[in-house]
Amino acid sequence: MTILSTRSKEAIKTGLAMAISYGIALQLGWEKPSWAGMAVAMISLSTAGQTINKGAMRMLGTLVGLGAALTFLARFSQDRWLFMVTVSLYVGFCTYMLTGKKLVYFWFVSAFVCMLIAIAGGADSQNAFYTALTRAQETGLGILVYSLVSVLLWPQSSAIRLNDVSRKLFTTHMRLYRTYCGLMTGESAGKEYRGLRLQEIQLLTQFGQILNGAQTDTYEVWEVRHQWQQFQEQTTVLMETLERWRESLAGIRELNLTGLLPNLKPVCLEIDQRLAQIERMLNGKDPIQVPGQVALIVEKDLVNKLNHFQKAAVAVTKAQIDHLQDISRSLFDCVQEIKGFSLHSSIPNRIGGRSLGLALDPDRLAAALQVVLTLWIAFLVWVYIDPPGHAMFVFFATLLTMIAAMMHQSVSLMFMPFFYGSVFAGILYVFVMPRLSGYTELGLMIFGVTFAYYYLFWQPRQALIKVAGMACFIVHTSIQNQQTYSFAAFANSAAMMQLACTLAIAISFVLASPRPEKTFLRLVARFFRHSEFLMSRLALDRDDPRGLANRWQMALYRNDLLEIPAKLTILGQRIDYRLLSGQTSEQVQMLVTSLQALAYRIKELVEVCELPQADLLVEAVLDDLRAWRLTAQELLRLWADDPALAALQSAEIRDRLVARISRLEAQIGETLCDVEEGKLSEGEFENFYRILGAFKGLSESGIEYSQIAQGIDWALWKEARF
């Protein structure tokens, strides 16, 4: 007996749903059966839950987009310029939202459906309403048919994949924790952490995608959905805390940790056991024991003999380990409830930093602006030149730019998939379809084409080829009950696609070069400009910003600073290193890792500067802190403006930072000698040392970045290429 592979099953399900959708639409005499087929092609995913979830997003987005389009037509149908302004603002807003992390597909569908109805309807309200009604019923048909097929034929539950990915994710967390423990005690070099770190990020992204489907197709997951969402949030916090802990290890590696923190090993072992029990529960086994709480003890007599930055390093390490204890306890309670090992049910307490509030993303704003610009230029080309496809030229050019924004890809990558897709669809339209008789033969062709695309291009990286091919097949064949064949119509449609794609590619170069290496340089420069601004606002020698605009700008920059390294990681994978002689992806990954360390250090500085401070100590070292800050700002500005010059001066940069830190340490020593005993509380001392640790850690991260940046040929990256 032949056992079909998952790849074959999914291709069969999609082909069957496509043929059934077309058959029902043609039998009922509906005017646009291709819209039902397009819905099937777009929502097909590997599990029933993911399919239903995406289908719901498509249906909801369709209804919202229809409502928006009809509202705009009713309100502004007599003024086409005001109408276009309103539509473009709506499309721009949807584009900004779809480039985020929540309801991406909903916003995408809402935008393109609004455009489709607005452009197809024109000033004829009756035609617009009829088009909207047809779109809604065809889309609903496609979603219903594929959802039923995915549920009834070889159904796959997302719950199994959810459990599998959660186990792999937490196992990666445990391996990173044990690696960093070895780094702290000197028992291991910990060279494997970079690979584990990348795997951790990929699994966390995959977990979020699967969770949405599992909540839909598995009732057991739906019942504890809040706990699963909390698990996702807490594992993200755990990832950040582990990384910040690793970055702080350099300052304590040479210290006698056994003496300074006498129960460090029992505390680390307790955290390790708690993580092991969490992993055990994720594997479906009862926890052997409920871990207790062991407070980390600091030997104050030995700590007092250290220099001030060593004291700061000990204070920072203690804070990180205490935070790890809190997160591991919260995760233990959360997983206990998810797996049903807890006697009570509640939503665990949130462990993490404060929300940064409303913070706009510059890259998402740029993507929205590019989509709006494409819409307007395509509209003007339609009005004054009238290209092939007429109004659909406007729709398709804007749609391609939106797809590129949603997939975080360059529009130029879409040209060849749509070209080859048009050629293949043209062969079927001209040579095959005129010879077909009856829906049996037509249905077999629809099934065969769909099966072939979904079987051959099944890998995630081939999604663009698959989607472009199916879209060209559906659009160019234009299957209807009263089927007509016209090579001129096909040629006109194919030319429209290629011209629209060419226009979208040309517009992508208007704002800035879309090449990955150029975008990489822009993001690095923006990272350091934002870092310089935050340094100027977060120093201890400056009053807290009181203005609303200033606080909003700080929130925007802080949020962007934490997002940029993740964007750079994606860009680093897309760079063609054959064009950058001598540069490797490993070098770029190390550079991105050092930038991530800088971002965490600045975030840590933000947090510790908000702690109650010892004013006496701060005032005593105010001049030295100001000198350090001005030096750091100057270096950040240099890295932003001219990375090549900064790389050449890396040795001088390191010397200046080390000199400032040494001078600051000497001044602190003189100040503490003059402080009367009992004048400062223990908490003020600890907070002050944590602040010093943040300053020292930021300097060390800056030095590390300068060393890595020295190996990058920045001038080669800036060269223009055609």
Tab-separated table of N, CA, C and O in Angstrom, residues 225-321:
chain	number	residue	atom	x	y	z
A	225	ARG	N	-5.910	29.241	25.825
A	225	ARG	CA	-5.242	30.133	24.876
A	225	ARG	C	-4.528	31.280	25.577
A	225	ARG	O	-3.457	31.730	25.133
A	226	HIS	N	-5.118	31.788	26.671
A	226	HIS	CA	-4.473	32.891	27.388
A	226	HIS	C	-3.149	32.444	27.996
A	226	HIS	O	-2.170	33.196	28.004
A	227	GLN	N	-3.120	31.224	28.503
A	227	GLN	CA	-1.875	30.696	29.065
A	227	GLN	C	-0.831	30.477	27.974
A	227	GLN	O	0.360	30.746	28.177
A	228	TRP	N	-1.260	29.994	26.798
A	228	TRP	CA	-0.313	29.826	25.691
A	228	TRP	C	0.236	31.182	25.234
A	228	TRP	O	1.422	31.308	24.916
A	229	GLN	N	-0.625	32.189	25.181
A	229	GLN	CA	-0.159	33.525	24.809
A	229	GLN	C	0.821	34.075	25.845
A	229	GLN	O	1.813	34.723	25.508
A	230	GLN	N	0.524	33.768	27.120
A	230	GLN	CA	1.432	34.184	28.179
A	230	GLN	C	2.767	33.445	28.067
A	230	GLN	O	3.833	34.021	28.296
A	231	PHE	N	2.709	32.166	27.702
A	231	PHE	CA	3.930	31.395	27.487
A	231	PHE	C	4.784	32.031	26.392
A	231	PHE	O	6.016	32.139	26.524
A	232	GLN	N	4.131	32.471	25.329
A	232	GLN	CA	4.858	33.117	24.232
A	232	GLN	C	5.537	34.412	24.701
A	232	GLN	O	6.706	34.662	24.388
A	233	GLU	N	4.811	35.223	25.466
A	233	GLU	CA	5.382	36.478	25.965
A	233	GLU	C	6.555	36.219	26.907
A	233	GLU	O	7.600	36.886	26.841
A	234	GLN	N	6.391	35.247	27.799
A	234	GLN	CA	7.429	34.995	28.792
A	234	GLN	C	8.674	34.356	28.187
A	234	GLN	O	9.784	34.616	28.643
A	235	THR	N	8.507	33.512	27.169
A	235	THR	CA	9.685	32.959	26.511
A	235	THR	C	10.449	34.053	25.761
A	235	THR	O	11.682	33.990	25.668
A	236	THR	N	9.732	35.062	25.266
A	236	THR	CA	10.408	36.198	24.634
A	236	THR	C	11.228	36.966	25.662
A	236	THR	O	12.378	37.349	25.406
A	237	VAL	N	10.626	37.197	26.841
A	237	VAL	CA	11.356	37.880	27.918
A	237	VAL	C	12.554	37.046	28.370
A	237	VAL	O	13.643	37.575	28.628
A	238	LEU	N	12.369	35.724	28.451
A	238	LEU	CA	13.468	34.846	28.835
A	238	LEU	C	14.607	34.938	27.829
A	238	LEU	O	15.790	34.970	28.214
A	239	MET	N	14.281	34.991	26.551
A	239	MET	CA	15.297	35.118	25.511
A	239	MET	C	16.107	36.409	25.690
A	239	MET	O	17.343	36.403	25.641
A	240	GLU	N	15.427	37.516	25.922
A	240	GLU	CA	16.111	38.797	26.104
A	240	GLU	C	16.958	38.798	27.370
A	240	GLU	O	18.090	39.299	27.378
A	241	THR	N	16.429	38.228	28.460
A	241	THR	CA	17.163	38.214	29.725
A	241	THR	C	18.414	37.360	29.626
A	241	THR	O	19.480	37.738	30.139
A	242	LEU	N	18.311	36.211	28.966
A	242	LEU	CA	19.490	35.369	28.777
A	242	LEU	C	20.566	36.090	27.985
A	242	LEU	O	21.762	35.995	28.306
A	243	GLU	N	20.147	36.831	26.961
A	243	GLU	CA	21.130	37.531	26.139
A	243	GLU	C	21.792	38.665	26.928
A	243	GLU	O	23.007	38.858	26.841
A	244	ARG	N	21.018	39.388	27.700
A	244	ARG	CA	21.593	40.468	28.515
A	244	ARG	C	22.504	39.892	29.601
A	244	ARG	O	23.523	40.491	29.950
A	245	TRP	N	22.162	38.735	30.128
A	245	TRP	CA	23.018	38.079	31.118
A	245	TRP	C	24.357	37.698	30.486
A	245	TRP	O	25.420	37.916	31.072
A	246	ARG	N	24.308	37.145	29.275
A	246	ARG	CA	25.550	36.769	28.599
A	246	ARG	C	26.454	37.986	28.386
A	246	ARG	O	27.680	37.915	28.558
A	247	GLU	N	25.846	39.107	28.018
A	247	GLU	CA	26.643	40.303	27.751
A	247	GLU	C	27.306	40.850	29.013
A	247	GLU	O	28.336	41.531	28.941
A	248	SER	N	26.723	40.552	30.185
A	248	SER	CA	27.293	41.065	31.436
A	248	SER	C	28.363	40.139	32.017
A	248	SER	O	28.995	40.485	33.025
A	249	LEU	N	28.577	38.970	31.395
A	249	LEU	CA	29.511	38.003	31.966
A	249	LEU	C	30.964	38.432	31.847
A	249	LEU	O	31.810	38.000	32.649
A	250	ALA	N	31.270	39.270	30.848
A	250	ALA	CA	32.666	39.671	30.653
A	250	ALA	C	33.222	40.381	31.878
A	250	ALA	O	34.408	40.253	32.204
A	251	GLY	N	32.388	41.114	32.599
A	251	GLY	CA	32.869	41.883	33.747
A	251	GLY	C	33.124	41.061	34.991
A	251	GLY	O	33.769	41.551	35.934
A	252	ILE	N	32.640	39.805	35.040
A	252	ILE	CA	32.798	39.002	36.260
A	252	ILE	C	33.617	37.736	36.028
A	252	ILE	O	33.832	36.965	36.953
A	253	ARG	N	34.066	37.533	34.793
A	253	ARG	CA	34.730	36.278	34.466
A	253	ARG	C	36.021	36.074	35.252
A	253	ARG	O	36.399	34.957	35.562
A	254	GLU	N	36.723	37.169	35.574
A	254	GLU	CA	37.999	37.065	36.284
A	254	GLU	C	37.833	37.135	37.806
A	254	GLU	O	38.825	37.107	38.529
A	255	LEU	N	36.603	37.258	38.287
A	255	LEU	CA	36.382	37.397	39.725
A	255	LEU	C	36.223	36.031	40.392
A	255	LEU	O	35.899	35.033	39.736
A	256	ASN	N	36.408	36.024	41.703
A	256	ASN	CA	36.217	34.817	42.503
A	256	ASN	C	34.739	34.700	42.864
A	256	ASN	O	34.296	35.074	43.952
A	257	LEU	N	33.966	34.169	41.935
A	257	LEU	CA	32.520	34.118	42.124
A	257	LEU	C	32.126	33.203	43.277
A	257	LEU	O	31.122	33.448	43.953
A	258	THR	N	32.914	32.153	43.505
A	258	THR	CA	32.590	31.233	44.597
A	258	THR	C	32.612	31.937	45.944
A	258	THR	O	31.780	31.669	46.822
A	259	GLY	N	33.529	32.885	46.087
A	259	GLY	CA	33.595	33.631	47.337
A	259	GLY	C	32.617	34.782	47.386
A	259	GLY	O	31.980	35.034	48.412
A	260	LEU	N	32.472	35.504	46.261
A	260	LEU	CA	31.587	36.675	46.228
A	260	LEU	C	30.112	36.271	46.320
A	260	LEU	O	29.317	36.965	46.964
A	261	LEU	N	29.753	35.197	45.639
A	261	LEU	CA	28.364	34.705	45.641
A	261	LEU	C	28.409	33.255	46.113
A	261	LEU	O	28.394	32.316	45.298
A	262	PRO	N	28.467	33.034	47.415
A	262	PRO	CA	28.736	31.687	47.941
A	262	PRO	C	27.716	30.635	47.540
A	262	PRO	O	28.056	29.448	47.453
A	263	ASN	N	26.471	31.001	47.333
A	263	ASN	CA	25.471	29.991	46.947
A	263	ASN	C	25.076	30.128	45.477
A	263	ASN	O	23.946	29.796	45.093
A	264	LEU	N	26.015	30.624	44.641
A	264	LEU	CA	25.707	30.810	43.222
A	264	LEU	C	25.367	29.482	42.544
A	264	LEU	O	24.386	29.389	41.801
A	265	LYS	N	26.162	28.440	42.813
A	265	LYS	CA	25.905	27.151	42.170
A	265	LYS	C	24.560	26.553	42.575
A	265	LYS	O	23.807	26.070	41.709
A	266	PRO	N	24.199	26.575	43.870
A	266	PRO	CA	22.852	26.082	44.221
A	266	PRO	C	21.727	26.865	43.552
A	266	PRO	O	20.712	26.277	43.148
A	267	VAL	N	21.899	28.188	43.445
A	267	VAL	CA	20.862	29.008	42.799
A	267	VAL	C	20.757	28.650	41.319
A	267	VAL	O	19.654	28.457	40.777
A	268	CYS	N	21.918	28.559	40.647
A	268	CYS	CA	21.899	28.201	39.224
A	268	CYS	C	21.335	26.801	39.028
A	268	CYS	O	20.603	26.542	38.065
A	269	LEU	N	21.663	25.884	39.935
A	269	LEU	CA	21.127	24.523	39.853
A	269	LEU	C	19.617	24.512	40.060
A	269	LEU	O	18.888	23.766	39.398
A	270	GLU	N	19.140	25.373	40.973
A	270	GLU	CA	17.696	25.469	41.215
A	270	GLU	C	16.970	25.965	39.969
A	270	GLU	O	15.909	25.430	39.589
A	271	ILE	N	17.540	26.975	39.298
A	271	ILE	CA	16.942	27.470	38.058
A	271	ILE	C	16.978	26.385	36.993
A	271	ILE	O	16.000	26.173	36.259
A	272	ASP	N	18.105	25.672	36.916
A	272	ASP	CA	18.240	24.602	35.932
A	272	ASP	C	17.195	23.513	36.171
A	272	ASP	O	16.567	23.010	35.226
A	273	GLN	N	16.992	23.138	37.427
A	273	GLN	CA	15.996	22.104	37.743
A	273	GLN	C	14.583	22.574	37.414
A	273	GLN	O	13.752	21.792	36.947
A	274	ARG	N	14.329	23.848	37.669
A	274	ARG	CA	13.003	24.388	37.353
A	274	ARG	C	12.770	24.349	35.841
A	274	ARG	O	11.685	23.979	35.372
A	275	LEU	N	13.785	24.736	35.064
A	275	LEU	CA	13.666	24.675	33.606
A	275	LEU	C	13.503	23.236	33.134
A	275	LEU	O	12.739	22.962	32.197
A	276	ALA	N	14.213	22.307	33.791
A	276	ALA	CA	14.088	20.893	33.425
A	276	ALA	C	12.683	20.370	33.702
A	276	ALA	O	12.138	19.575	32.924
A	277	GLN	N	12.074	20.819	34.793
A	277	GLN	CA	10.706	20.401	35.108
A	277	GLN	C	9.715	20.980	34.095
A	277	GLN	O	8.726	20.326	33.722
A	278	ILE	N	9.982	22.194	33.633
A	278	ILE	CA	9.130	22.791	32.596
A	278	ILE	C	9.223	21.970	31.318
A	278	ILE	O	8.208	21.662	30.673
A	279	GLU	N	10.453	21.605	30.941
A	279	GLU	CA	10.640	20.781	29.746
A	279	GLU	C	9.940	19.437	29.913
A	279	GLU	O	9.335	18.919	28.962
A	280	ARG	N	9.991	18.879	31.101
A	280	ARG	CA	9.331	17.601	31.374
A	280	ARG	C	7.818	17.724	31.188
A	280	ARG	O	7.179	16.850	30.590
A	281	MET	N	7.230	18.803	31.683
A	281	MET	CA	5.787	19.002	31.521
A	281	MET	C	5.412	19.225	30.057
A	281	MET	O	4.362	18.757	29.601
A	282	LEU	N	6.262	19.927	29.297
A	282	LEU	CA	5.993	20.125	27.875
A	282	LEU	C	6.028	18.803	27.119
A	282	LEU	O	5.411	18.675	26.054
A	283	ASN	N	6.726	17.820	27.667
A	283	ASN	CA	6.738	16.476	27.086
A	283	ASN	C	5.574	15.622	27.574
A	283	ASN	O	5.496	14.429	27.265
A	284	GLY	N	4.677	16.227	28.372
A	284	GLY	CA	3.486	15.518	28.834
A	284	GLY	C	3.673	14.687	30.078
A	284	GLY	O	2.825	13.847	30.387
A	285	LYS	N	4.753	14.905	30.828
A	285	LYS	CA	5.031	14.129	32.039
A	285	LYS	C	4.828	14.991	33.278
A	285	LYS	O	5.081	16.194	33.258
A	286	ASP	N	4.386	14.346	34.356
A	286	ASP	CA	4.210	15.057	35.620
A	286	ASP	C	5.554	15.576	36.124
A	286	ASP	O	6.577	14.892	35.991
A	287	PRO	N	5.552	16.775	36.715
A	287	PRO	CA	6.797	17.264	37.321
A	287	PRO	C	7.169	16.392	38.521
A	287	PRO	O	6.321	16.045	39.345
A	288	ILE	N	8.435	16.030	38.605
A	288	ILE	CA	8.888	15.182	39.705
A	288	ILE	C	8.834	15.929	41.019
A	288	ILE	O	8.492	15.379	42.065
A	289	GLN	N	9.168	17.214	40.969
A	289	GLN	CA	9.156	18.025	42.186
A	289	GLN	C	8.773	19.449	41.832
A	289	GLN	O	8.897	19.867	40.683
A	290	VAL	N	8.295	20.176	42.820
A	290	VAL	CA	7.987	21.592	42.644
A	290	VAL	C	9.176	22.381	43.181
A	290	VAL	O	9.430	22.364	44.386
A	291	PRO	N	9.940	23.012	42.327
A	291	PRO	CA	11.142	23.717	42.779
A	291	PRO	C	10.810	24.814	43.774
A	291	PRO	O	9.764	25.461	43.704
A	292	GLY	N	11.721	25.006	44.704
A	292	GLY	CA	11.541	26.056	45.696
A	292	GLY	C	12.235	27.340	45.285
A	292	GLY	O	12.554	27.550	44.119
A	293	GLN	N	12.473	28.193	46.266
A	293	GLN	CA	13.082	29.499	46.025
A	293	GLN	C	14.364	29.588	46.846
A	293	GLN	O	14.350	29.378	48.054
A	294	VAL	N	15.473	29.907	46.182
A	294	VAL	CA	16.760	30.085	46.853
A	294	VAL	C	17.261	31.482	46.532
A	294	VAL	O	17.503	31.802	45.364
A	295	ALA	N	17.382	32.308	47.555
A	295	ALA	CA	17.840	33.682	47.346
A	295	ALA	C	19.346	33.703	47.155
A	295	ALA	O	20.092	33.013	47.860
A	296	LEU	N	19.812	34.490	46.197
A	296	LEU	CA	21.242	34.620	45.939
A	296	LEU	C	21.881	35.495	47.023
A	296	LEU	O	21.454	36.624	47.260
A	297	ILE	N	22.912	34.967	47.664
A	297	ILE	CA	23.598	35.661	48.763
A	297	ILE	C	24.851	36.341	48.223
A	297	ILE	O	25.594	35.762	47.427
A	298	VAL	N	25.076	37.561	48.663
A	298	VAL	CA	26.271	38.319	48.286
A	298	VAL	C	27.151	38.477	49.524
A	298	VAL	O	26.689	38.949	50.569
A	299	GLU	N	28.424	38.092	49.421
A	299	GLU	CA	29.380	38.223	50.517
A	299	GLU	C	29.906	39.656	50.515
A	299	GLU	O	30.823	40.006	49.769
A	300	LYS	N	29.308	40.495	51.367
A	300	LYS	CA	29.583	41.930	51.311
A	300	LYS	C	31.022	42.278	51.669
A	300	LYS	O	31.598	43.230	51.124
A	301	ASP	N	31.619	41.538	52.590
A	301	ASP	CA	32.999	41.850	52.981
A	301	ASP	C	33.952	41.702	51.800
A	301	ASP	O	34.847	42.542	51.601
A	302	LEU	N	33.762	40.644	51.023
A	302	LEU	CA	34.622	40.451	49.858
A	302	LEU	C	34.294	41.441	48.739
A	302	LEU	O	35.190	41.910	48.035
A	303	VAL	N	33.000	41.749	48.584
A	303	VAL	CA	32.602	42.703	47.552
A	303	VAL	C	33.204	44.070	47.824
A	303	VAL	O	33.634	44.790	46.907
A	304	ASN	N	33.280	44.472	49.104
A	304	ASN	CA	33.823	45.788	49.450
A	304	ASN	C	35.292	45.926	49.082
A	304	ASN	O	35.810	47.047	48.983
A	305	LYS	N	35.993	44.817	48.881
A	305	LYS	CA	37.412	44.861	48.517
A	305	LYS	C	37.625	45.023	47.011
A	305	LYS	O	38.753	45.227	46.561
A	306	LEU	N	36.555	44.924	46.247
A	306	LEU	CA	36.666	45.051	44.790
A	306	LEU	C	36.730	46.514	44.388
A	306	LEU	O	36.347	47.410	45.145
A	307	ASN	N	37.189	46.753	43.131
A	307	ASN	CA	37.085	48.117	42.622
A	307	ASN	C	35.635	48.374	42.234
A	307	ASN	O	34.807	47.469	42.209
A	308	HIS	N	35.361	49.597	41.904
A	308	HIS	CA	33.957	50.010	41.779
A	308	HIS	C	33.257	49.378	40.584
A	308	HIS	O	32.069	49.057	40.656
A	309	PHE	N	33.955	49.177	39.482
A	309	PHE	CA	33.298	48.565	38.339
A	309	PHE	C	33.139	47.065	38.520
A	309	PHE	O	32.230	46.462	37.962
A	310	GLN	N	34.001	46.459	39.304
A	310	GLN	CA	33.786	45.053	39.662
A	310	GLN	C	32.572	44.908	40.573
A	310	GLN	O	31.791	43.960	40.443
A	311	LYS	N	32.407	45.856	41.508
A	311	LYS	CA	31.202	45.860	42.333
A	311	LYS	C	29.953	46.022	41.462
A	311	LYS	O	28.921	45.387	41.695
A	312	ALA	N	30.063	46.908	40.475
A	312	ALA	CA	28.926	47.121	39.571
A	312	ALA	C	28.603	45.847	38.804
A	312	ALA	O	27.435	45.490	38.610
A	313	ALA	N	29.645	45.128	38.341
A	313	ALA	CA	29.425	43.889	37.604
A	313	ALA	C	28.727	42.847	38.473
A	313	ALA	O	27.837	42.128	38.013
A	314	VAL	N	29.119	42.759	39.763
A	314	VAL	CA	28.468	41.817	40.679
A	314	VAL	C	27.003	42.196	40.880
A	314	VAL	O	26.112	41.343	40.887
A	315	ALA	N	26.724	43.501	41.043
A	315	ALA	CA	25.342	43.963	41.234
A	315	ALA	C	24.480	43.651	40.015
A	315	ALA	O	23.327	43.215	40.140
A	316	VAL	N	25.037	43.867	38.820
A	316	VAL	CA	24.290	43.593	37.591
A	316	VAL	C	24.023	42.095	37.455
A	316	VAL	O	22.915	41.665	37.101
A	317	THR	N	25.032	41.273	37.730
A	317	THR	CA	24.866	39.823	37.639
A	317	THR	C	23.790	39.333	38.599
A	317	THR	O	22.952	38.486	38.252
A	318	LYS	N	23.811	39.847	39.819
A	318	LYS	CA	22.789	39.462	40.798
A	318	LYS	C	21.392	39.831	40.302
A	318	LYS	O	20.441	39.047	40.427
A	319	ALA	N	21.253	41.028	39.726
A	319	ALA	CA	19.945	41.460	39.221
A	319	ALA	C	19.470	40.551	38.089
A	319	ALA	O	18.281	40.189	38.020
A	320	GLN	N	20.399	40.139	37.188
A	320	GLN	CA	20.015	39.278	36.074
A	320	GLN	C	19.593	37.890	36.563
A	320	GLN	O	18.608	37.318	36.089
A	321	ILE	N	20.322	37.338	37.525
A	321	ILE	CA	19.977	36.003	38.039
A	321	ILE	C	18.658	36.048	38.800
A	321	ILE	O	17.826	35.130	38.699
